[in-house]
Amino acid sequence: MDIFLKYAPHLSKSALKGYGSGNTANPMHGRGHLLKLLDLPCEILMQILTPFSTHALLPLTLTCKEVHNLVLRILHYRLLLAAAAPEYKIILEAYHPARRYTRPYLYCEYLGTDGLSAEIDGEESLYNDCDGVSGRLGKLGALYSRFRPEHPGVEGTIPARRIAGATPILAQPTDGTGATASEGWSQSTSLTTPIYLNAGDGGKRKVIHTINLDGGELFGQFCTYGSLVQLSERRGVFLSTVNIVQPGQGTIRVWRNWLVDRCRELYEAERDGMELDCASVAKDSTILWTDYHKNVGVKVAVRHRNLMHNEMNDLDEETLSCDLEIQELVVRTTHLTLAVEDSIAAKADAGRGKALIFGSFASRAA
């Protein structure tokens, strides 16, 4: 009750008492009429509830059916806005632990959220198969937004910065497809550094990583970290950053048996002209998840040609080398919505004029 009074001070506690009872008749107390909360029009109730954060709205769904429906409508449209917010961008850092400082981050282009539409009560509504109000919030929690990781777009090149005493590194030219040419370039190549844009290359180059396992090695490691950033007009400058992969997560164990199974599945599907598809994102075996709650994951295609034809290979004793092509980044849409809210809250805190001043100050002698 107190949380409602915070945003509706004109309503007295006696007016709010019994707001979930379902009795909408206005009681008479003396000469005046006292309104109950549910006697207000839906438009006013929406204005009262809209300033609430998602964490504050969820407990209110247990009060009554009417409030549940209003909260569901607010959360539904928040998910729509958060999934395709133009002022925000997801950047992905994916690399083998040995290449942590050499891999550039990837820009993620929004592809869509399967099952989420602007309709709440129509024929194409997400909640058509729900009996009453039960299960509707669970439907929202099961939605995933899909993004395509892209290499940073290159606008041009500038001369590399020379550091005294450092060994110069020659920039390798690329072929027509954008891949680095391993042959045909000489030591006379000019030292250049690419100028990256605040956008991806449109998926022109595939995002491929290699995992090598020695004989007897059961698993390898792969790191995946994602952040929700707000881009600035200046290249490479972010106005805000919110982690969507929490600290302590992001380092994934890639097991040998899983690699071999994915290799064979993809090989058989391509041989038969079929596509690997799974009806549920949470049950998709081609996704490497960063956490047990399956909030963030990367959908990969695993390829290795040497192990397709012999099912009886002793895989535990063989050296295994597989290419992981990152096809999509999948993020639970509710998890993404909370990240957007955290970014907005951080921006509001930054605008309050607070500052930390670091320095050495001499104290005045007494």
mmCIF file of C-alpha atoms in Angstrom:
data_model
loop_
_atom_site.group_PDB
_atom_site.id
_atom_site.type_symbol
_atom_site.label_atom_id
_atom_site.label_comp_id
_atom_site.label_asym_id
_atom_site.label_seq_id
_atom_site.Cartn_x
_atom_site.Cartn_y
_atom_site.Cartn_z
ATOM 1 C CA MET A 1 0.000 0.000 0.000
ATOM 2 C CA ASP A 2 2.820 2.388 0.855
ATOM 3 C CA ILE A 3 4.389 1.982 -2.559
ATOM 4 C CA PHE A 4 1.147 3.122 -4.190
ATOM 5 C CA LEU A 5 0.941 6.160 -1.914
ATOM 6 C CA LYS A 6 4.412 7.187 -3.047
ATOM 7 C CA TYR A 7 3.140 7.821 -6.579
ATOM 8 C CA ALA A 8 -0.483 8.644 -5.718
ATOM 9 C CA PRO A 9 -0.388 10.929 -2.659
ATOM 10 C CA HIS A 10 -3.889 12.219 -3.384
ATOM 11 C CA LEU A 11 -5.331 8.824 -2.398
ATOM 12 C CA SER A 12 -5.774 8.223 1.307
ATOM 13 C CA LYS A 13 -4.950 4.942 3.012
ATOM 14 C CA SER A 14 -8.599 4.357 3.746
ATOM 15 C CA ALA A 15 -9.344 4.758 0.040
ATOM 16 C CA LEU A 16 -6.724 2.162 -0.843
ATOM 17 C CA LYS A 17 -7.842 -0.271 1.818
ATOM 18 C CA GLY A 18 -9.393 -3.303 0.220
ATOM 19 C CA TYR A 19 -8.240 -2.425 -3.322
ATOM 20 C CA GLY A 20 -7.846 -6.103 -4.152
ATOM 21 C CA SER A 21 -11.203 -7.251 -2.826
ATOM 22 C CA GLY A 22 -12.942 -6.913 -6.183
ATOM 23 C CA ASN A 23 -15.770 -4.762 -4.771
ATOM 24 C CA THR A 24 -15.798 -1.648 -6.954
ATOM 25 C CA ALA A 25 -18.706 0.091 -5.251
ATOM 26 C CA ASN A 26 -17.815 3.475 -3.776
ATOM 27 C CA PRO A 27 -18.491 3.401 -0.034
ATOM 28 C CA MET A 28 -20.157 6.400 1.594
ATOM 29 C CA HIS A 29 -18.442 7.822 4.664
ATOM 30 C CA GLY A 30 -20.285 10.898 5.853
ATOM 31 C CA ARG A 31 -20.766 13.422 3.073
ATOM 32 C CA GLY A 32 -17.793 12.496 0.830
ATOM 33 C CA HIS A 33 -16.972 9.694 -1.552
ATOM 34 C CA LEU A 34 -13.703 7.801 -1.030
ATOM 35 C CA LEU A 35 -12.192 6.216 -4.116
ATOM 36 C CA LYS A 36 -10.617 2.797 -4.113
ATOM 37 C CA LEU A 37 -7.585 2.222 -6.276
ATOM 38 C CA LEU A 38 -9.405 0.044 -8.783
ATOM 39 C CA ASP A 39 -12.116 2.669 -9.217
ATOM 40 C CA LEU A 40 -9.618 4.775 -11.146
ATOM 41 C CA PRO A 41 -9.535 4.525 -14.947
ATOM 42 C CA CYS A 42 -6.944 2.201 -16.438
ATOM 43 C CA GLU A 43 -5.132 5.156 -18.032
ATOM 44 C CA ILE A 44 -4.497 6.738 -14.623
ATOM 45 C CA LEU A 45 -3.415 3.423 -13.121
ATOM 46 C CA MET A 46 -0.953 2.984 -15.976
ATOM 47 C CA GLN A 47 0.499 6.429 -15.246
ATOM 48 C CA ILE A 48 0.869 5.500 -11.580
ATOM 49 C CA LEU A 49 2.589 2.176 -12.281
ATOM 50 C CA THR A 50 4.817 3.222 -15.181
ATOM 51 C CA PRO A 51 7.544 4.914 -13.054
ATOM 52 C CA PHE A 52 8.043 1.678 -11.111
ATOM 53 C CA SER A 53 11.082 -0.415 -11.974
ATOM 54 C CA THR A 54 10.587 -3.958 -13.223
ATOM 55 C CA HIS A 55 11.756 -5.378 -9.892
ATOM 56 C CA ALA A 56 9.135 -3.274 -8.086
ATOM 57 C CA LEU A 57 6.339 -4.184 -10.509
ATOM 58 C CA LEU A 58 6.662 -7.955 -10.282
ATOM 59 C CA PRO A 59 5.430 -8.309 -6.658
ATOM 60 C CA LEU A 60 2.360 -6.222 -7.516
ATOM 61 C CA THR A 61 1.116 -8.923 -9.898
ATOM 62 C CA LEU A 62 0.060 -10.966 -6.861
ATOM 63 C CA THR A 63 -2.419 -8.368 -5.595
ATOM 64 C CA CYS A 64 -5.329 -8.910 -7.967
ATOM 65 C CA LYS A 65 -6.224 -9.759 -11.542
ATOM 66 C CA GLU A 66 -6.656 -6.146 -12.648
ATOM 67 C CA VAL A 67 -3.227 -5.039 -11.418
ATOM 68 C CA HIS A 68 -1.700 -8.202 -12.882
ATOM 69 C CA ASN A 69 -3.038 -7.328 -16.336
ATOM 70 C CA LEU A 70 -1.787 -3.745 -16.110
ATOM 71 C CA VAL A 71 1.692 -4.825 -15.022
ATOM 72 C CA LEU A 72 1.799 -7.431 -17.780
ATOM 73 C CA ARG A 73 0.963 -4.785 -20.376
ATOM 74 C CA ILE A 74 3.694 -2.465 -19.071
ATOM 75 C CA LEU A 75 6.317 -5.216 -19.055
ATOM 76 C CA HIS A 76 5.286 -6.384 -22.523
ATOM 77 C CA TYR A 77 5.935 -2.999 -24.083
ATOM 78 C CA ARG A 78 9.137 -2.565 -22.106
ATOM 79 C CA LEU A 79 10.437 -5.748 -23.684
ATOM 80 C CA LEU A 80 9.479 -4.456 -27.128
ATOM 81 C CA LEU A 81 11.386 -1.220 -26.589
ATOM 82 C CA ALA A 82 14.426 -2.774 -24.922
ATOM 83 C CA ALA A 83 14.994 -5.447 -27.566
ATOM 84 C CA ALA A 84 15.275 -2.972 -30.443
ATOM 85 C CA ALA A 85 16.419 0.195 -28.648
ATOM 86 C CA PRO A 86 18.268 2.233 -31.320
ATOM 87 C CA GLU A 87 20.365 4.224 -28.835
ATOM 88 C CA TYR A 88 21.905 1.085 -27.338
ATOM 89 C CA LYS A 89 24.236 -1.503 -28.794
ATOM 90 C CA ILE A 90 25.450 -4.862 -27.549
ATOM 91 C CA ILE A 91 29.145 -5.543 -27.937
ATOM 92 C CA LEU A 92 30.510 -9.055 -27.588
ATOM 93 C CA GLU A 93 33.976 -10.134 -26.564
ATOM 94 C CA ALA A 94 34.626 -13.725 -27.636
ATOM 95 C CA TYR A 95 38.076 -15.258 -27.563
ATOM 96 C CA HIS A 96 40.291 -18.109 -26.462
ATOM 97 C CA PRO A 97 41.948 -17.230 -23.126
ATOM 98 C CA ALA A 98 45.345 -17.125 -24.849
ATOM 99 C CA ARG A 99 44.107 -14.414 -27.261
ATOM 100 C CA ARG A 100 42.400 -12.167 -24.772
ATOM 101 C CA TYR A 101 44.251 -8.980 -25.713
ATOM 102 C CA THR A 102 44.387 -9.481 -29.477
ATOM 103 C CA ARG A 103 40.742 -10.076 -30.398
ATOM 104 C CA PRO A 104 38.609 -6.963 -31.111
ATOM 105 C CA TYR A 105 35.126 -6.746 -29.678
ATOM 106 C CA LEU A 106 32.193 -7.481 -31.974
ATOM 107 C CA TYR A 107 29.139 -5.339 -32.652
ATOM 108 C CA CYS A 108 25.848 -7.230 -32.422
ATOM 109 C CA GLU A 109 23.059 -6.428 -34.876
ATOM 110 C CA TYR A 110 19.525 -7.043 -33.625
ATOM 111 C CA LEU A 111 17.743 -9.791 -35.588
ATOM 112 C CA GLY A 112 14.475 -10.157 -33.709
ATOM 113 C CA THR A 113 12.638 -11.710 -30.782
ATOM 114 C CA ASP A 114 10.703 -14.811 -31.775
ATOM 115 C CA GLY A 115 7.124 -14.748 -30.510
ATOM 116 C CA LEU A 116 7.117 -11.123 -29.355
ATOM 117 C CA SER A 117 4.713 -8.801 -31.165
ATOM 118 C CA ALA A 118 2.899 -5.567 -30.403
ATOM 119 C CA GLU A 119 -0.403 -7.420 -30.023
ATOM 120 C CA ILE A 120 -1.385 -8.484 -26.526
ATOM 121 C CA ASP A 121 -4.972 -9.629 -27.037
ATOM 122 C CA GLY A 122 -5.125 -10.340 -30.789
ATOM 123 C CA GLU A 123 -4.917 -13.588 -32.726
ATOM 124 C CA GLU A 124 -1.134 -13.320 -33.005
ATOM 125 C CA SER A 125 -0.750 -12.655 -29.308
ATOM 126 C CA LEU A 126 1.902 -14.474 -27.336
ATOM 127 C CA TYR A 127 -0.680 -15.431 -24.719
ATOM 128 C CA ASN A 128 -3.242 -17.240 -26.880
ATOM 129 C CA ASP A 129 -2.492 -20.641 -25.366
ATOM 130 C CA CYS A 130 -2.572 -19.369 -21.762
ATOM 131 C CA ASP A 131 -5.564 -20.243 -19.601
ATOM 132 C CA GLY A 132 -6.565 -16.994 -17.927
ATOM 133 C CA VAL A 133 -3.830 -14.865 -16.411
ATOM 134 C CA SER A 134 -1.731 -17.773 -15.169
ATOM 135 C CA GLY A 135 1.399 -18.417 -17.146
ATOM 136 C CA ARG A 136 1.540 -15.065 -18.942
ATOM 137 C CA LEU A 137 4.546 -13.753 -17.055
ATOM 138 C CA GLY A 138 6.234 -17.090 -17.635
ATOM 139 C CA LYS A 139 5.730 -16.572 -21.361
ATOM 140 C CA LEU A 140 7.576 -13.264 -21.177
ATOM 141 C CA GLY A 141 10.402 -14.841 -19.208
ATOM 142 C CA ALA A 142 10.919 -17.521 -21.866
ATOM 143 C CA LEU A 143 11.527 -15.047 -24.722
ATOM 144 C CA TYR A 144 14.978 -14.636 -26.244
ATOM 145 C CA SER A 145 16.306 -11.831 -28.427
ATOM 146 C CA ARG A 146 18.737 -12.777 -31.191
ATOM 147 C CA PHE A 147 21.724 -10.742 -32.392
ATOM 148 C CA ARG A 148 24.274 -11.286 -35.163
ATOM 149 C CA PRO A 149 27.891 -10.629 -34.065
ATOM 150 C CA GLU A 150 29.823 -8.614 -36.643
ATOM 151 C CA HIS A 151 33.423 -7.555 -37.003
ATOM 152 C CA PRO A 152 33.933 -3.788 -36.620
ATOM 153 C CA GLY A 153 33.576 -1.906 -39.884
ATOM 154 C CA VAL A 154 36.813 -0.380 -41.146
ATOM 155 C CA GLU A 155 36.706 3.169 -42.522
ATOM 156 C CA GLY A 156 40.381 3.408 -43.464
ATOM 157 C CA THR A 157 43.886 3.151 -42.067
ATOM 158 C CA ILE A 158 46.322 5.459 -40.351
ATOM 159 C CA PRO A 159 50.066 5.059 -39.735
ATOM 160 C CA ALA A 160 50.736 2.926 -36.703
ATOM 161 C CA ARG A 161 52.107 4.640 -33.642
ATOM 162 C CA ARG A 162 55.830 3.974 -33.212
ATOM 163 C CA ILE A 163 57.078 3.214 -29.715
ATOM 164 C CA ALA A 164 60.777 3.501 -28.988
ATOM 165 C CA GLY A 165 62.387 0.123 -28.411
ATOM 166 C CA ALA A 166 59.327 -1.855 -29.508
ATOM 167 C CA THR A 167 59.469 -4.477 -32.249
ATOM 168 C CA PRO A 168 57.398 -3.309 -35.228
ATOM 169 C CA ILE A 169 54.490 -5.497 -36.281
ATOM 170 C CA LEU A 170 53.563 -5.513 -39.930
ATOM 171 C CA ALA A 171 49.906 -5.223 -40.864
ATOM 172 C CA GLN A 172 48.817 -8.158 -42.993
ATOM 173 C CA PRO A 173 46.824 -7.246 -46.087
ATOM 174 C CA THR A 174 43.506 -8.861 -46.730
ATOM 175 C CA ASP A 175 42.121 -10.607 -49.750
ATOM 176 C CA GLY A 176 38.853 -9.673 -51.426
ATOM 177 C CA THR A 177 36.746 -11.404 -48.778
ATOM 178 C CA GLY A 178 38.345 -9.542 -45.886
ATOM 179 C CA ALA A 179 40.286 -12.564 -44.620
ATOM 180 C CA THR A 180 43.932 -12.107 -43.779
ATOM 181 C CA ALA A 181 46.183 -13.281 -46.561
ATOM 182 C CA SER A 182 48.657 -15.751 -45.116
ATOM 183 C CA GLU A 183 50.915 -15.648 -48.161
ATOM 184 C CA GLY A 184 52.012 -13.111 -50.703
ATOM 185 C CA TRP A 185 52.844 -10.215 -48.433
ATOM 186 C CA SER A 186 56.380 -9.054 -47.818
ATOM 187 C CA GLN A 187 58.320 -7.146 -45.209
ATOM 188 C CA SER A 188 57.910 -3.975 -47.244
ATOM 189 C CA THR A 189 54.230 -3.685 -46.250
ATOM 190 C CA SER A 190 53.553 -0.283 -44.678
ATOM 191 C CA LEU A 191 52.812 -0.116 -40.980
ATOM 192 C CA THR A 192 49.153 0.832 -40.631
ATOM 193 C CA THR A 193 46.392 0.666 -38.052
ATOM 194 C CA PRO A 194 42.729 0.268 -39.059
ATOM 195 C CA ILE A 195 40.198 2.957 -38.185
ATOM 196 C CA TYR A 196 37.162 1.179 -36.784
ATOM 197 C CA LEU A 197 33.635 2.528 -37.041
ATOM 198 C CA ASN A 198 30.931 2.473 -34.377
ATOM 199 C CA ALA A 199 29.150 -0.256 -36.333
ATOM 200 C CA GLY A 200 29.696 -3.723 -37.737
ATOM 201 C CA ASP A 201 30.635 -4.776 -41.237
ATOM 202 C CA GLY A 202 27.171 -6.172 -42.000
ATOM 203 C CA GLY A 203 28.216 -9.790 -41.500
ATOM 204 C CA LYS A 204 30.589 -9.847 -44.486
ATOM 205 C CA ARG A 205 33.184 -11.802 -42.523
ATOM 206 C CA LYS A 206 32.397 -14.857 -40.445
ATOM 207 C CA VAL A 207 33.316 -14.885 -36.777
ATOM 208 C CA ILE A 208 35.398 -18.053 -36.413
ATOM 209 C CA HIS A 209 37.502 -19.284 -33.508
ATOM 210 C CA THR A 210 39.604 -22.438 -33.278
ATOM 211 C CA ILE A 211 39.719 -24.797 -30.308
ATOM 212 C CA ASN A 212 42.540 -27.341 -30.139
ATOM 213 C CA LEU A 213 42.512 -30.300 -27.754
ATOM 214 C CA ASP A 214 45.469 -32.589 -27.236
ATOM 215 C CA GLY A 215 45.060 -36.328 -26.835
ATOM 216 C CA GLY A 216 43.496 -37.082 -23.465
ATOM 217 C CA GLU A 217 42.367 -33.480 -22.946
ATOM 218 C CA LEU A 218 38.674 -33.567 -22.081
ATOM 219 C CA PHE A 219 37.747 -29.920 -22.550
ATOM 220 C CA GLY A 220 38.962 -26.522 -23.639
ATOM 221 C CA GLN A 221 38.025 -23.025 -22.526
ATOM 222 C CA PHE A 222 36.289 -20.256 -24.411
ATOM 223 C CA CYS A 223 35.495 -16.794 -23.045
ATOM 224 C CA THR A 224 32.341 -14.860 -23.892
ATOM 225 C CA TYR A 225 31.508 -11.472 -22.391
ATOM 226 C CA GLY A 226 28.716 -9.145 -23.458
ATOM 227 C CA SER A 227 27.980 -5.525 -22.577
ATOM 228 C CA LEU A 228 25.138 -3.140 -23.316
ATOM 229 C CA VAL A 229 26.638 0.201 -24.322
ATOM 230 C CA GLN A 230 25.311 3.581 -25.343
ATOM 231 C CA LEU A 231 27.269 4.897 -28.289
ATOM 232 C CA SER A 232 28.678 8.402 -28.487
ATOM 233 C CA GLU A 233 29.129 10.562 -31.553
ATOM 234 C CA ARG A 234 32.877 10.152 -31.084
ATOM 235 C CA ARG A 235 34.294 6.944 -32.501
ATOM 236 C CA GLY A 236 35.068 4.322 -29.869
ATOM 237 C CA VAL A 237 33.567 6.301 -26.961
ATOM 238 C CA PHE A 238 30.742 4.786 -24.907
ATOM 239 C CA LEU A 239 28.469 6.989 -22.807
ATOM 240 C CA SER A 240 27.471 4.096 -20.562
ATOM 241 C CA THR A 241 28.294 0.424 -20.162
ATOM 242 C CA VAL A 242 26.306 -2.307 -18.410
ATOM 243 C CA ASN A 243 27.499 -5.900 -18.250
ATOM 244 C CA ILE A 244 24.972 -8.475 -19.416
ATOM 245 C CA VAL A 245 27.387 -11.259 -18.460
ATOM 246 C CA GLN A 246 27.990 -10.953 -14.746
ATOM 247 C CA PRO A 247 31.447 -11.110 -13.115
ATOM 248 C CA GLY A 248 32.529 -14.683 -12.500
ATOM 249 C CA GLN A 249 30.649 -15.899 -15.577
ATOM 250 C CA GLY A 250 31.614 -15.971 -19.227
ATOM 251 C CA THR A 251 34.386 -18.594 -19.154
ATOM 252 C CA ILE A 252 32.842 -21.664 -20.761
ATOM 253 C CA ARG A 253 34.102 -25.225 -20.700
ATOM 254 C CA VAL A 254 33.826 -26.709 -24.178
ATOM 255 C CA TRP A 255 33.829 -30.468 -23.765
ATOM 256 C CA ARG A 256 35.386 -32.848 -26.282
ATOM 257 C CA ASN A 257 32.287 -35.040 -26.558
ATOM 258 C CA TRP A 258 30.116 -31.985 -27.201
ATOM 259 C CA LEU A 259 32.449 -30.812 -29.975
ATOM 260 C CA VAL A 260 32.413 -34.204 -31.691
ATOM 261 C CA ASP A 261 28.617 -34.518 -31.470
ATOM 262 C CA ARG A 262 28.086 -31.041 -32.941
ATOM 263 C CA CYS A 263 30.584 -31.754 -35.732
ATOM 264 C CA ARG A 264 28.781 -34.906 -36.779
ATOM 265 C CA GLU A 265 25.328 -33.323 -36.554
ATOM 266 C CA LEU A 266 26.353 -30.447 -38.802
ATOM 267 C CA TYR A 267 28.144 -32.741 -41.231
ATOM 268 C CA GLU A 268 25.104 -35.013 -41.604
ATOM 269 C CA ALA A 269 22.718 -32.058 -41.945
ATOM 270 C CA GLU A 270 24.818 -30.438 -44.693
ATOM 271 C CA ARG A 271 25.246 -33.779 -46.455
ATOM 272 C CA ASP A 272 21.472 -34.374 -46.499
ATOM 273 C CA GLY A 273 20.644 -30.760 -47.366
ATOM 274 C CA MET A 274 18.829 -30.135 -44.081
ATOM 275 C CA GLU A 275 18.999 -27.348 -41.543
ATOM 276 C CA LEU A 276 19.619 -27.792 -37.844
ATOM 277 C CA ASP A 277 16.710 -26.194 -36.044
ATOM 278 C CA CYS A 278 15.338 -26.373 -32.516
ATOM 279 C CA ALA A 279 11.890 -25.186 -31.480
ATOM 280 C CA SER A 280 13.067 -23.991 -28.061
ATOM 281 C CA VAL A 281 16.093 -21.756 -27.605
ATOM 282 C CA ALA A 282 16.623 -23.026 -24.057
ATOM 283 C CA LYS A 283 16.921 -26.612 -25.370
ATOM 284 C CA ASP A 284 19.129 -25.830 -28.376
ATOM 285 C CA SER A 285 22.224 -28.043 -28.114
ATOM 286 C CA THR A 286 24.277 -25.754 -30.387
ATOM 287 C CA ILE A 287 24.243 -22.887 -27.855
ATOM 288 C CA LEU A 288 27.075 -22.368 -25.385
ATOM 289 C CA TRP A 289 25.593 -20.743 -22.282
ATOM 290 C CA THR A 290 27.537 -18.396 -20.034
ATOM 291 C CA ASP A 291 25.448 -19.144 -16.935
ATOM 292 C CA TYR A 292 23.224 -21.834 -15.459
ATOM 293 C CA HIS A 293 20.120 -19.660 -15.790
ATOM 294 C CA LYS A 294 20.632 -19.549 -19.581
ATOM 295 C CA ASN A 295 20.355 -15.783 -19.790
ATOM 296 C CA VAL A 296 23.155 -15.259 -22.338
ATOM 297 C CA GLY A 297 24.600 -17.683 -24.869
ATOM 298 C CA VAL A 298 26.254 -17.956 -28.263
ATOM 299 C CA LYS A 299 24.895 -20.162 -31.034
ATOM 300 C CA VAL A 300 27.781 -21.827 -32.866
ATOM 301 C CA ALA A 301 28.409 -24.103 -35.821
ATOM 302 C CA VAL A 302 31.230 -26.600 -35.180
ATOM 303 C CA ARG A 303 33.206 -28.054 -38.085
ATOM 304 C CA HIS A 304 35.905 -30.730 -38.255
ATOM 305 C CA ARG A 305 36.211 -32.909 -41.347
ATOM 306 C CA ASN A 306 38.588 -35.594 -40.125
ATOM 307 C CA LEU A 307 36.239 -37.286 -37.668
ATOM 308 C CA MET A 308 33.063 -37.615 -39.717
ATOM 309 C CA HIS A 309 33.537 -40.948 -41.407
ATOM 310 C CA ASN A 310 34.843 -43.161 -38.609
ATOM 311 C CA GLU A 311 32.432 -43.565 -35.717
ATOM 312 C CA MET A 312 34.804 -45.931 -33.871
ATOM 313 C CA ASN A 313 37.702 -43.522 -33.394
ATOM 314 C CA ASP A 314 39.161 -43.404 -29.925
ATOM 315 C CA LEU A 315 38.381 -39.738 -29.512
ATOM 316 C CA ASP A 316 39.941 -39.479 -26.052
ATOM 317 C CA GLU A 317 43.383 -40.207 -27.467
ATOM 318 C CA GLU A 318 43.277 -38.142 -30.651
ATOM 319 C CA THR A 319 44.257 -34.548 -31.195
ATOM 320 C CA LEU A 320 41.118 -32.563 -31.949
ATOM 321 C CA SER A 321 40.944 -29.247 -33.778
ATOM 322 C CA CYS A 322 37.558 -27.628 -34.388
ATOM 323 C CA ASP A 323 36.385 -24.322 -35.814
ATOM 324 C CA LEU A 324 33.624 -22.555 -33.889
ATOM 325 C CA GLU A 325 31.632 -20.181 -36.065
ATOM 326 C CA ILE A 326 29.602 -17.812 -33.889
ATOM 327 C CA GLN A 327 26.303 -17.358 -35.694
ATOM 328 C CA GLU A 328 24.156 -15.607 -33.102
ATOM 329 C CA LEU A 329 24.185 -14.116 -29.643
ATOM 330 C CA VAL A 330 21.008 -14.972 -27.732
ATOM 331 C CA VAL A 331 19.936 -12.965 -24.678
ATOM 332 C CA ARG A 332 16.893 -13.558 -22.529
ATOM 333 C CA THR A 333 14.706 -10.541 -23.272
ATOM 334 C CA THR A 334 13.812 -9.886 -19.643
ATOM 335 C CA HIS A 335 17.526 -9.947 -18.797
ATOM 336 C CA LEU A 336 18.129 -7.399 -21.546
ATOM 337 C CA THR A 337 15.318 -5.186 -20.240
ATOM 338 C CA LEU A 338 16.878 -5.110 -16.781
ATOM 339 C CA ALA A 339 20.212 -4.126 -18.336
ATOM 340 C CA VAL A 340 18.546 -1.192 -20.119
ATOM 341 C CA GLU A 341 16.977 -0.072 -16.836
ATOM 342 C CA ASP A 342 20.373 -0.282 -15.108
ATOM 343 C CA SER A 343 21.875 1.872 -17.859
ATOM 344 C CA ILE A 344 19.137 4.498 -17.473
ATOM 345 C CA ALA A 345 19.599 4.520 -13.694
ATOM 346 C CA ALA A 346 23.380 4.882 -14.034
ATOM 347 C CA LYS A 347 22.907 7.782 -16.438
ATOM 348 C CA ALA A 348 20.553 9.492 -13.984
ATOM 349 C CA ASP A 349 23.066 9.078 -11.155
ATOM 350 C CA ALA A 350 25.839 10.508 -13.323
ATOM 351 C CA GLY A 351 23.804 13.657 -13.961
ATOM 352 C CA ARG A 352 23.498 14.639 -10.314
ATOM 353 C CA GLY A 353 26.735 16.616 -10.359
ATOM 354 C CA LYS A 354 28.748 14.377 -8.055
ATOM 355 C CA ALA A 355 32.467 14.040 -8.706
ATOM 356 C CA LEU A 356 35.515 12.369 -7.199
ATOM 357 C CA ILE A 357 38.661 14.502 -7.041
ATOM 358 C CA PHE A 358 41.994 12.733 -6.720
ATOM 359 C CA GLY A 359 45.070 14.704 -5.769
ATOM 360 C CA SER A 360 47.698 15.559 -3.231
ATOM 361 C CA PHE A 361 46.679 18.410 -0.937
ATOM 362 C CA ALA A 362 48.896 20.016 1.696
ATOM 363 C CA SER A 363 47.195 20.546 5.017
ATOM 364 C CA ARG A 364 47.522 23.947 6.676
ATOM 365 C CA ALA A 365 49.659 23.858 9.771
ATOM 366 C CA ALA A 366 47.805 24.647 12.947
#
